Coordinates of C-alpha atoms in Angstrom, one line a residue:
M200 CA 53.0 163.6 96.0
S201 CA 55.6 161.9 93.9
V202 CA 55.6 161.5 90.0
L203 CA 55.7 158.0 88.7
L204 CA 55.7 157.0 85.1
V205 CA 54.8 153.7 83.8
G206 CA 55.3 153.6 79.8
M207 CA 56.1 151.6 77.0
S208 CA 57.8 152.8 73.6
H209 CA 59.6 151.8 70.4
R210 CA 62.5 151.0 72.5
S211 CA 61.0 148.6 74.7
A212 CA 58.2 147.1 72.8
P213 CA 57.3 145.7 69.1
V214 CA 54.7 147.7 67.3
S215 CA 52.2 144.9 67.8
M216 CA 52.5 145.3 71.6
L217 CA 52.4 149.4 71.4
E218 CA 49.0 148.9 69.0
R219 CA 47.4 147.0 72.0
V220 CA 48.0 149.5 74.7
S221 CA 47.6 152.6 72.7
V222 CA 44.9 154.8 73.7
A223 CA 42.9 156.7 71.2
D224 CA 42.3 160.6 71.7
T225 CA 38.6 159.8 72.1
D226 CA 39.3 157.4 74.8
Q227 CA 41.9 159.4 77.0
P228 CA 39.1 161.5 79.1
K229 CA 37.6 158.2 80.4
T230 CA 41.0 156.6 81.0
L231 CA 42.1 159.8 83.0
A232 CA 38.8 159.6 84.9
R233 CA 39.3 156.0 85.9
L234 CA 42.9 156.5 87.0
L235 CA 41.6 159.5 89.3
E236 CA 39.2 157.2 91.0
E237 CA 42.0 155.3 92.5
D238 CA 43.0 156.2 96.0
A239 CA 46.7 156.3 95.3
V240 CA 46.2 158.7 92.2
S241 CA 45.6 162.4 92.7
E242 CA 46.7 163.5 89.0
A243 CA 47.1 161.9 85.6
M244 CA 48.5 162.7 82.4
L245 CA 48.6 160.4 79.3
V246 CA 51.1 160.7 76.2
S247 CA 50.0 158.3 73.6
T248 CA 51.8 158.6 70.1
C249 CA 52.9 156.4 67.4
N250 CA 56.0 155.4 69.2
R251 CA 55.2 155.6 72.9
V252 CA 52.3 155.3 75.5
E253 CA 53.1 156.9 78.8
Y254 CA 51.2 157.2 82.0
Y255 CA 52.3 160.1 84.2
V256 CA 50.8 160.2 87.6
A257 CA 50.9 162.0 91.0
A258 CA 51.0 159.1 93.2
R259 CA 50.3 158.6 97.0
G260 CA 53.3 156.1 97.1
F261 CA 55.1 154.2 94.4
H262 CA 53.5 150.4 95.1
A263 CA 50.0 151.9 95.3
G264 CA 50.6 153.9 92.2
L265 CA 52.2 151.6 90.1
S266 CA 49.4 148.8 90.6
A267 CA 46.7 151.5 89.8
V268 CA 48.3 152.2 86.4
I269 CA 49.1 148.6 85.6
R270 CA 45.5 147.8 86.5
E271 CA 44.3 150.4 84.0
I272 CA 46.8 149.0 81.2
V273 CA 45.7 145.4 81.9
D274 CA 42.0 146.2 81.8
R275 CA 42.2 148.4 78.6
S276 CA 44.4 146.1 76.6
G277 CA 43.2 142.6 77.7
L278 CA 47.0 141.7 78.1
D279 CA 48.3 139.6 80.9
V280 CA 50.6 141.1 83.1
D281 CA 53.3 138.5 82.4
D282 CA 53.0 139.5 78.7
L283 CA 53.4 143.2 79.6
T284 CA 56.2 143.3 82.2
P285 CA 59.0 142.8 79.8
H286 CA 58.1 145.6 77.7
L287 CA 57.2 148.4 80.4
Y288 CA 59.5 150.8 81.9
V289 CA 58.9 152.5 85.3
R290 CA 60.5 155.7 86.4
Y291 CA 59.8 157.5 89.8
A292 CA 60.3 160.6 91.3
E293 CA 63.6 162.2 89.9
G294 CA 63.7 159.7 87.1
A295 CA 60.4 160.4 85.9
A296 CA 61.2 164.1 85.7
E297 CA 64.2 163.4 83.8
H298 CA 62.6 161.1 81.5
M299 CA 59.7 163.8 80.4
L300 CA 62.4 166.5 79.9
S301 CA 64.4 164.2 77.6
V302 CA 61.3 163.0 75.7
A303 CA 60.3 166.8 75.0
S304 CA 63.7 167.6 73.9
G305 CA 63.3 164.7 71.1
L306 CA 66.3 162.5 72.8
D307 CA 64.1 159.7 73.4
S308 CA 62.4 159.6 69.9
M309 CA 62.9 157.1 67.0
V310 CA 64.3 160.0 65.0
I311 CA 66.5 161.8 67.5
G312 CA 65.9 165.5 67.7
E313 CA 62.4 165.4 66.1
Q314 CA 60.0 168.6 67.2
Q315 CA 56.6 166.6 66.9
I316 CA 57.2 165.3 70.2
I317 CA 56.9 168.9 71.8
G318 CA 53.3 169.5 70.5
Q319 CA 52.2 165.9 71.5
I320 CA 53.3 166.6 75.1
R321 CA 51.7 170.0 75.0
A322 CA 48.6 168.4 73.8
A323 CA 48.7 165.7 76.3
Y324 CA 48.8 168.2 79.1
Q325 CA 45.9 170.4 77.7
S326 CA 43.8 167.6 77.3
A327 CA 44.4 166.3 81.0
D328 CA 44.0 170.0 82.1
E329 CA 40.9 170.4 80.3
H330 CA 39.5 167.3 82.2
G331 CA 40.5 168.4 85.5
A332 CA 43.2 165.6 86.0
V333 CA 46.4 168.0 86.3
G334 CA 47.2 169.7 89.6
R335 CA 50.2 171.7 90.9
T336 CA 52.7 168.6 90.6
L337 CA 52.1 167.6 86.8
H338 CA 51.6 171.3 85.7
D339 CA 54.9 172.1 87.1
L340 CA 56.7 169.2 85.3
A341 CA 54.8 169.3 81.9
Q342 CA 55.5 173.0 81.6
R343 CA 59.3 172.8 82.7
S344 CA 59.4 170.0 80.1
L345 CA 58.0 171.9 77.3
H346 CA 60.4 175.0 78.2
T347 CA 63.3 172.4 78.0
G348 CA 62.2 171.3 74.7
K349 CA 62.1 174.7 73.2
R350 CA 65.4 175.5 74.7
V351 CA 67.0 172.4 73.4
H352 CA 65.6 173.3 69.8
S353 CA 66.7 176.8 69.8
E354 CA 69.9 176.6 71.4
T355 CA 71.3 173.8 69.8
D356 CA 71.6 172.4 66.2
I357 CA 69.3 169.5 66.8
D358 CA 67.0 170.7 64.4
E359 CA 69.5 170.1 61.5
A360 CA 69.9 166.4 62.4
G361 CA 66.5 165.5 63.7
A362 CA 63.5 165.4 61.4
S363 CA 60.0 164.2 62.4
M364 CA 58.9 160.5 62.1
V365 CA 56.6 161.9 59.2
S366 CA 59.4 163.3 57.1
V367 CA 61.5 160.1 57.6
A368 CA 58.6 157.8 56.6
V369 CA 57.7 160.1 53.7
D370 CA 61.2 160.2 52.4
E371 CA 61.6 156.7 52.6
A372 CA 58.4 156.3 50.5
I373 CA 59.6 158.8 48.1
R374 CA 63.1 157.1 47.6
A375 CA 61.1 153.9 46.6
I376 CA 59.6 155.9 43.7
N377 CA 62.8 157.8 43.3
P378 CA 66.0 156.1 44.2
D379 CA 68.1 159.3 43.5
Y380 CA 65.9 161.4 45.7
R381 CA 67.6 163.1 48.5
P382 CA 66.0 165.0 51.5
G383 CA 65.5 168.6 50.5
D384 CA 65.2 167.9 46.7
A385 CA 62.6 170.3 45.6
D386 CA 61.8 168.1 42.3
G387 CA 61.9 164.5 44.0
L388 CA 58.2 163.8 43.3
A389 CA 58.0 165.9 40.2
G390 CA 55.3 164.2 37.9
N391 CA 54.2 162.2 40.8
N392 CA 50.6 162.2 42.5
A393 CA 49.9 161.5 46.3
L394 CA 46.8 160.2 48.2
I395 CA 46.6 161.2 52.0
L396 CA 44.1 159.6 54.4
G397 CA 43.2 161.5 57.3
A398 CA 43.3 165.1 58.0
G399 CA 45.0 165.5 61.2
A400 CA 48.2 167.1 62.2
M401 CA 50.4 164.1 60.9
S402 CA 48.4 164.3 57.6
S403 CA 49.1 168.0 57.4
L404 CA 52.8 167.5 58.1
A405 CA 52.9 165.0 55.3
A406 CA 51.2 167.2 52.9
T407 CA 53.7 169.9 53.6
H408 CA 56.6 167.3 53.1
L409 CA 55.0 166.1 49.9
G410 CA 54.8 169.7 48.6
R411 CA 58.3 170.8 49.4
A412 CA 59.5 167.5 47.5
G413 CA 57.7 168.8 44.5
V414 CA 54.6 166.4 44.4
S415 CA 52.2 167.3 41.4
H416 CA 49.0 166.6 43.0
I417 CA 47.7 165.6 46.3
T418 CA 44.1 164.0 47.1
V419 CA 43.0 164.2 50.7
A420 CA 40.5 161.3 51.9
N421 CA 38.8 161.9 55.5
R422 CA 35.7 160.9 57.1
T423 CA 34.9 164.5 57.7
L424 CA 35.0 165.8 54.2
D425 CA 35.1 169.5 55.4
R426 CA 38.4 168.6 57.3
A427 CA 39.6 167.1 54.1
Q428 CA 38.8 170.4 52.2
N429 CA 40.7 172.5 54.8
L430 CA 43.9 170.6 54.3
A431 CA 43.4 170.5 50.4
D432 CA 43.0 174.4 50.7
H433 CA 46.1 174.7 52.6
S434 CA 48.1 172.7 49.9
I435 CA 46.5 174.6 47.2
E436 CA 47.6 178.1 49.0
A437 CA 51.2 176.6 49.2
G438 CA 51.1 176.0 45.5
V439 CA 50.2 172.3 45.3
P440 CA 47.1 171.2 43.5
A441 CA 44.8 169.3 45.7
R442 CA 41.4 168.2 46.2
A443 CA 39.3 166.5 48.9
I444 CA 37.2 163.3 48.9
A445 CA 35.5 161.2 51.2
L446 CA 37.6 158.4 52.9
E447 CA 35.2 155.7 51.6
D448 CA 36.0 156.8 47.9
Y449 CA 39.8 156.6 48.4
R450 CA 40.0 153.2 46.2
D451 CA 38.8 155.2 43.2
V452 CA 42.0 157.2 43.0
L453 CA 44.4 154.5 43.7
D454 CA 45.4 154.0 40.0
D455 CA 46.1 157.8 39.6
V456 CA 48.6 158.0 42.5
D457 CA 52.2 157.0 43.2
I458 CA 52.3 157.3 47.0
L459 CA 49.9 156.9 49.8
V460 CA 50.3 158.3 53.3
T461 CA 47.8 157.2 55.8
A462 CA 47.2 158.7 59.3
T463 CA 43.7 158.2 60.0
G464 CA 43.8 157.2 63.8
A465 CA 41.5 154.3 63.2
M466 CA 41.6 151.6 65.7
S467 CA 41.3 149.0 62.9
P468 CA 43.0 148.6 59.5
V469 CA 41.6 151.1 56.9
V470 CA 43.9 149.8 53.8
L471 CA 43.2 146.3 53.2
I472 CA 44.9 143.9 50.9
D473 CA 42.1 143.4 48.5
H474 CA 42.0 147.4 48.1
V475 CA 45.5 147.7 46.9
R476 CA 46.3 144.2 45.4
D477 CA 46.4 145.7 41.9
A478 CA 47.3 149.2 42.8
G479 CA 51.2 148.8 42.2
P480 CA 53.7 150.3 41.7
L481 CA 52.7 152.2 44.9
A482 CA 54.7 153.6 47.9
I483 CA 52.8 153.5 51.2
A484 CA 53.8 155.4 54.4
D485 CA 51.8 154.2 57.5
L486 CA 52.0 156.7 60.0
S487 CA 49.3 155.4 62.2
M488 CA 49.4 153.9 65.6
P489 CA 47.5 151.2 65.5
R490 CA 48.5 150.7 62.0
D491 CA 46.2 151.7 59.3
V492 CA 47.5 149.2 56.7
E493 CA 46.6 145.4 57.0
D494 CA 49.2 142.8 57.7
G495 CA 50.4 141.4 54.3
V496 CA 50.2 144.4 52.2
G497 CA 53.9 145.0 52.3
E498 CA 54.3 141.7 50.7
L499 CA 52.2 142.2 47.6
Q500 CA 53.8 142.7 44.5
G501 CA 54.5 146.4 43.5
I502 CA 53.8 147.6 47.0
A503 CA 56.6 149.1 49.0
L504 CA 55.3 149.7 52.7
F505 CA 57.0 152.0 55.4
D506 CA 55.4 151.9 58.6
I507 CA 56.5 152.3 62.3
E508 CA 57.8 148.8 62.7
R509 CA 60.0 149.2 59.8
L510 CA 61.3 152.5 60.8
Q511 CA 62.3 151.1 64.0
M512 CA 64.4 148.5 62.2
T513 CA 65.8 151.1 59.6
S514 CA 65.9 154.5 61.2
T515 CA 69.9 155.5 61.8
R516 CA 69.6 159.1 61.9
E517 CA 71.5 160.4 65.1
L518 CA 72.7 163.8 66.3
G519 CA 76.2 164.7 66.1
R520 CA 78.2 164.2 69.2
D521 CA 78.4 167.8 69.9
D522 CA 74.6 168.3 69.4
E523 CA 73.7 165.5 71.8
I524 CA 76.1 166.7 74.3
A525 CA 74.7 170.4 74.2
A526 CA 71.1 169.1 74.5
R527 CA 71.6 166.7 77.3
A528 CA 73.5 169.5 78.9
I529 CA 70.3 171.7 78.8
V530 CA 68.2 168.7 80.0
D531 CA 70.5 168.3 82.9
E532 CA 70.5 171.9 83.9
E533 CA 66.7 172.4 83.5
L534 CA 66.1 169.3 85.7
K535 CA 68.5 170.5 88.6
S536 CA 66.5 174.0 88.4
Y537 CA 63.2 172.2 88.6
L538 CA 64.2 170.0 91.4
Q539 CA 65.6 172.7 93.4
A540 CA 62.3 174.6 92.9
Q541 CA 60.3 171.7 93.8
R542 CA 62.3 171.0 97.0
A543 CA 61.9 174.6 97.9
L544 CA 58.2 174.3 97.4
E545 CA 58.0 171.8 100.0
A546 CA 59.6 173.9 102.6
A547 CA 56.8 176.9 102.1
P548 CA 54.3 175.5 104.2
T549 CA 56.5 175.1 107.0
V550 CA 57.7 178.6 106.9
K551 CA 54.1 179.8 106.6
A552 CA 53.2 177.6 109.7
L553 CA 56.1 179.2 111.7
R554 CA 55.3 182.7 110.8
E555 CA 51.4 182.1 111.7
K556 CA 52.7 180.8 115.0
A557 CA 54.8 183.7 115.6
A558 CA 52.0 186.0 114.8
E559 CA 49.9 184.3 117.4
V560 CA 52.5 184.5 120.0
V561 CA 52.9 188.3 119.3
S562 CA 49.0 188.9 119.5
A563 CA 48.9 187.0 122.7
E564 CA 51.6 188.9 124.4
L565 CA 50.2 192.0 123.1
L566 CA 46.9 191.5 124.7
R567 CA 48.6 190.5 128.0
L568 CA 50.6 193.7 127.7
E569 CA 47.3 195.8 127.4
A570 CA 45.9 194.3 130.4
K571 CA 49.0 195.2 132.6
T572 CA 49.4 198.7 131.1
P573 CA 46.1 200.5 131.1
G574 CA 47.8 203.8 131.2
L575 CA 49.5 203.4 127.7
T576 CA 47.9 205.6 125.1
E577 CA 46.5 203.9 121.7
R578 CA 49.4 205.5 119.7
E579 CA 51.9 204.1 122.3
R580 CA 50.1 200.8 122.1
E581 CA 50.4 200.8 118.2
E582 CA 54.4 201.8 118.4
V583 CA 54.9 198.8 120.8
G584 CA 53.0 196.4 118.7
R585 CA 55.0 197.5 115.6
T586 CA 58.3 197.1 117.6
V587 CA 57.6 193.6 118.9
R588 CA 56.4 192.5 115.4
R589 CA 59.7 194.0 113.8
V590 CA 61.8 192.2 116.3
V591 CA 60.0 188.8 115.4
D592 CA 60.3 189.3 111.9
K593 CA 64.1 190.1 112.1
L594 CA 64.7 186.9 114.2
L595 CA 62.6 185.0 111.6
H596 CA 64.1 186.5 108.6
V597 CA 67.3 184.6 108.3
P598 CA 66.1 181.1 109.5
T599 CA 63.3 181.2 106.9
V600 CA 65.2 182.3 103.9
Q601 CA 67.9 179.7 104.7
V602 CA 65.5 176.9 105.1
K603 CA 64.1 177.8 101.8
K604 CA 67.5 178.0 100.2
L605 CA 68.8 174.8 102.0
S606 CA 65.6 172.8 101.1
G607 CA 66.4 173.2 97.7
E608 CA 69.5 170.8 97.7
P609 CA 69.4 167.0 97.8
G610 CA 67.7 165.9 101.2
G611 CA 66.8 169.3 102.0
T612 CA 63.5 168.2 103.4
S613 CA 65.4 167.4 106.6
Y614 CA 65.6 171.3 107.4
A615 CA 61.8 171.6 107.0
Q616 CA 61.3 168.8 109.4
A617 CA 63.8 170.4 111.8
L618 CA 61.7 173.6 112.0
Q619 CA 58.5 171.5 112.5
R620 CA 60.0 169.8 115.5
L621 CA 61.8 172.8 117.2
F622 CA 58.7 175.0 117.1
D623 CA 56.1 172.0 117.3
L624 CA 54.3 172.9 114.1
P625 CA 51.2 171.2 113.0
L626 CA 52.4 169.7 109.8
S627 CA 53.5 166.4 108.6
T628 CA 56.7 165.6 107.0
P629 CA 56.8 167.2 103.3
Q630 CA 56.0 164.6 100.7
S631 CA 56.5 165.2 97.0
L632 CA 59.2 164.5 94.5
Y633 CA 61.2 162.7 97.3
A634 CA 58.6 160.5 98.8
D635 CA 59.3 156.8 99.0
T636 CA 63.0 157.3 98.9
D637 CA 63.6 153.7 99.4
I638 CA 62.4 153.2 95.7
P639 CA 65.0 153.7 92.9
A640 CA 64.3 156.8 91.0
D641 CA 64.7 154.8 87.8
L642 CA 63.2 151.3 87.3
M643 CA 63.3 149.4 83.9
V644 CA 60.7 146.5 84.4
G645 CA 62.0 143.4 83.1
D646 CA 65.7 144.6 82.8
R647 CA 65.1 146.3 79.5
M648 CA 67.8 148.5 78.2
G649 CA 70.1 147.3 81.0
R650 CA 68.8 150.0 83.3
M651 CA 67.3 148.2 86.2
R652 CA 68.5 149.1 89.4
G653 CA 67.8 147.9 93.0
T654 CA 66.1 144.8 94.2
A655 CA 62.4 145.6 93.8
D656 CA 60.6 142.9 92.2
I657 CA 58.2 144.9 89.9
E658 CA 56.6 141.9 88.5
G659 CA 55.8 140.8 92.0
I660 CA 54.2 144.1 92.8
M661 CA 52.0 144.1 89.6
R662 CA 51.1 140.5 90.2
S663 CA 50.0 140.8 93.7
T664 CA 48.3 144.3 93.4
T665 CA 46.1 143.7 90.1
G666 CA 43.1 142.5 91.9
G667 CA 41.5 145.8 92.2
N668 CA 41.6 148.7 94.5
R669 CA 39.8 151.6 92.8
G670 CA 38.5 154.3 95.3

């Protein structure tokens, strides 16, 4: 079973397109269930964040898996295939594995080196696992990716260069209020008040960052008042005065705040032009995808808006060269180890079948011996049996150890195939990370980022296979 990735990110698509294909947390279980109804898909995992939407599936073939995922994206978003194609990227087999490891390490983020993505991948895996959408293939890949991300952050200085998207957006908003502010200033928001819409993980990160910048007071507004109160209590425990209000009451406090951070996860705008027309001066950091702030708000007098789209254009933080080299070296090392382990796993059924066949032969021959040697005592028969089994085990030891070792190398499945044919084992050719080997491991639809390789006409595949093929 091969891993297929179909995705869209801040690198390949505008925010308006990402908003159309994003999948809310509440919709993800149904999305995964629909994918699993496809004959071509046996496992599925969905990573949907502010900056990317990526479908990882264990597919029974490249073309069938690709058409299944594309159908789901088209059906959910209502977008035409021709509109989607220029903005999608497709990674297959080794390319899909390398991509997830890089993403988990923060190397593909808008803000290089940010740590938030590790938690997002972990949450995506846990959600898929809870809904029965993950098997061995995606489990192994997700766990290796999380391990790789942890190594990168603990063994390099990537954390010093890479902040989360939340901190970057909030820093930009703070600078709109205090041009002299520098990240890390403990009094950058002294005398200023903040309003946070939403009480999820991103809102919590924003509250922490605002507190470190010296904000005087935080108001948390959320649909569920208890969750807003929990976040406000955490701020109070950190030494920042705070209170909680209902989301529908947020307009009542706009005159008293200088900075608004919104991350509600709503599917339609929450902050409308009419709500903030007279609220300036006000700096707004919109961390949501789809956006919480209505188009046109940023053009109002006295309003400084910092949303995902603007961050795409202005974010310039990058790792130092040494940090990037060190991080990518860890990714390469973990990828090599992962691929070797996956290849070796493919030989395990063959080795097991060989030993089972050998055991059957030994049992049959011992039965024949028993019929021809009625004079042997029970003790003598047991000793003969142990001797025969030791001989067979010793003969098989080196070949089985070597086939496992050699199978870990590129093209190693040929050794398992050789054993199957030599001993007439009842197994088909192993198919996992290296099935469909005529398909390039890394495909970029529409030649985005200059990484399209091979001659596969992906647009043609999608147009010709989106007619429906659910199991």
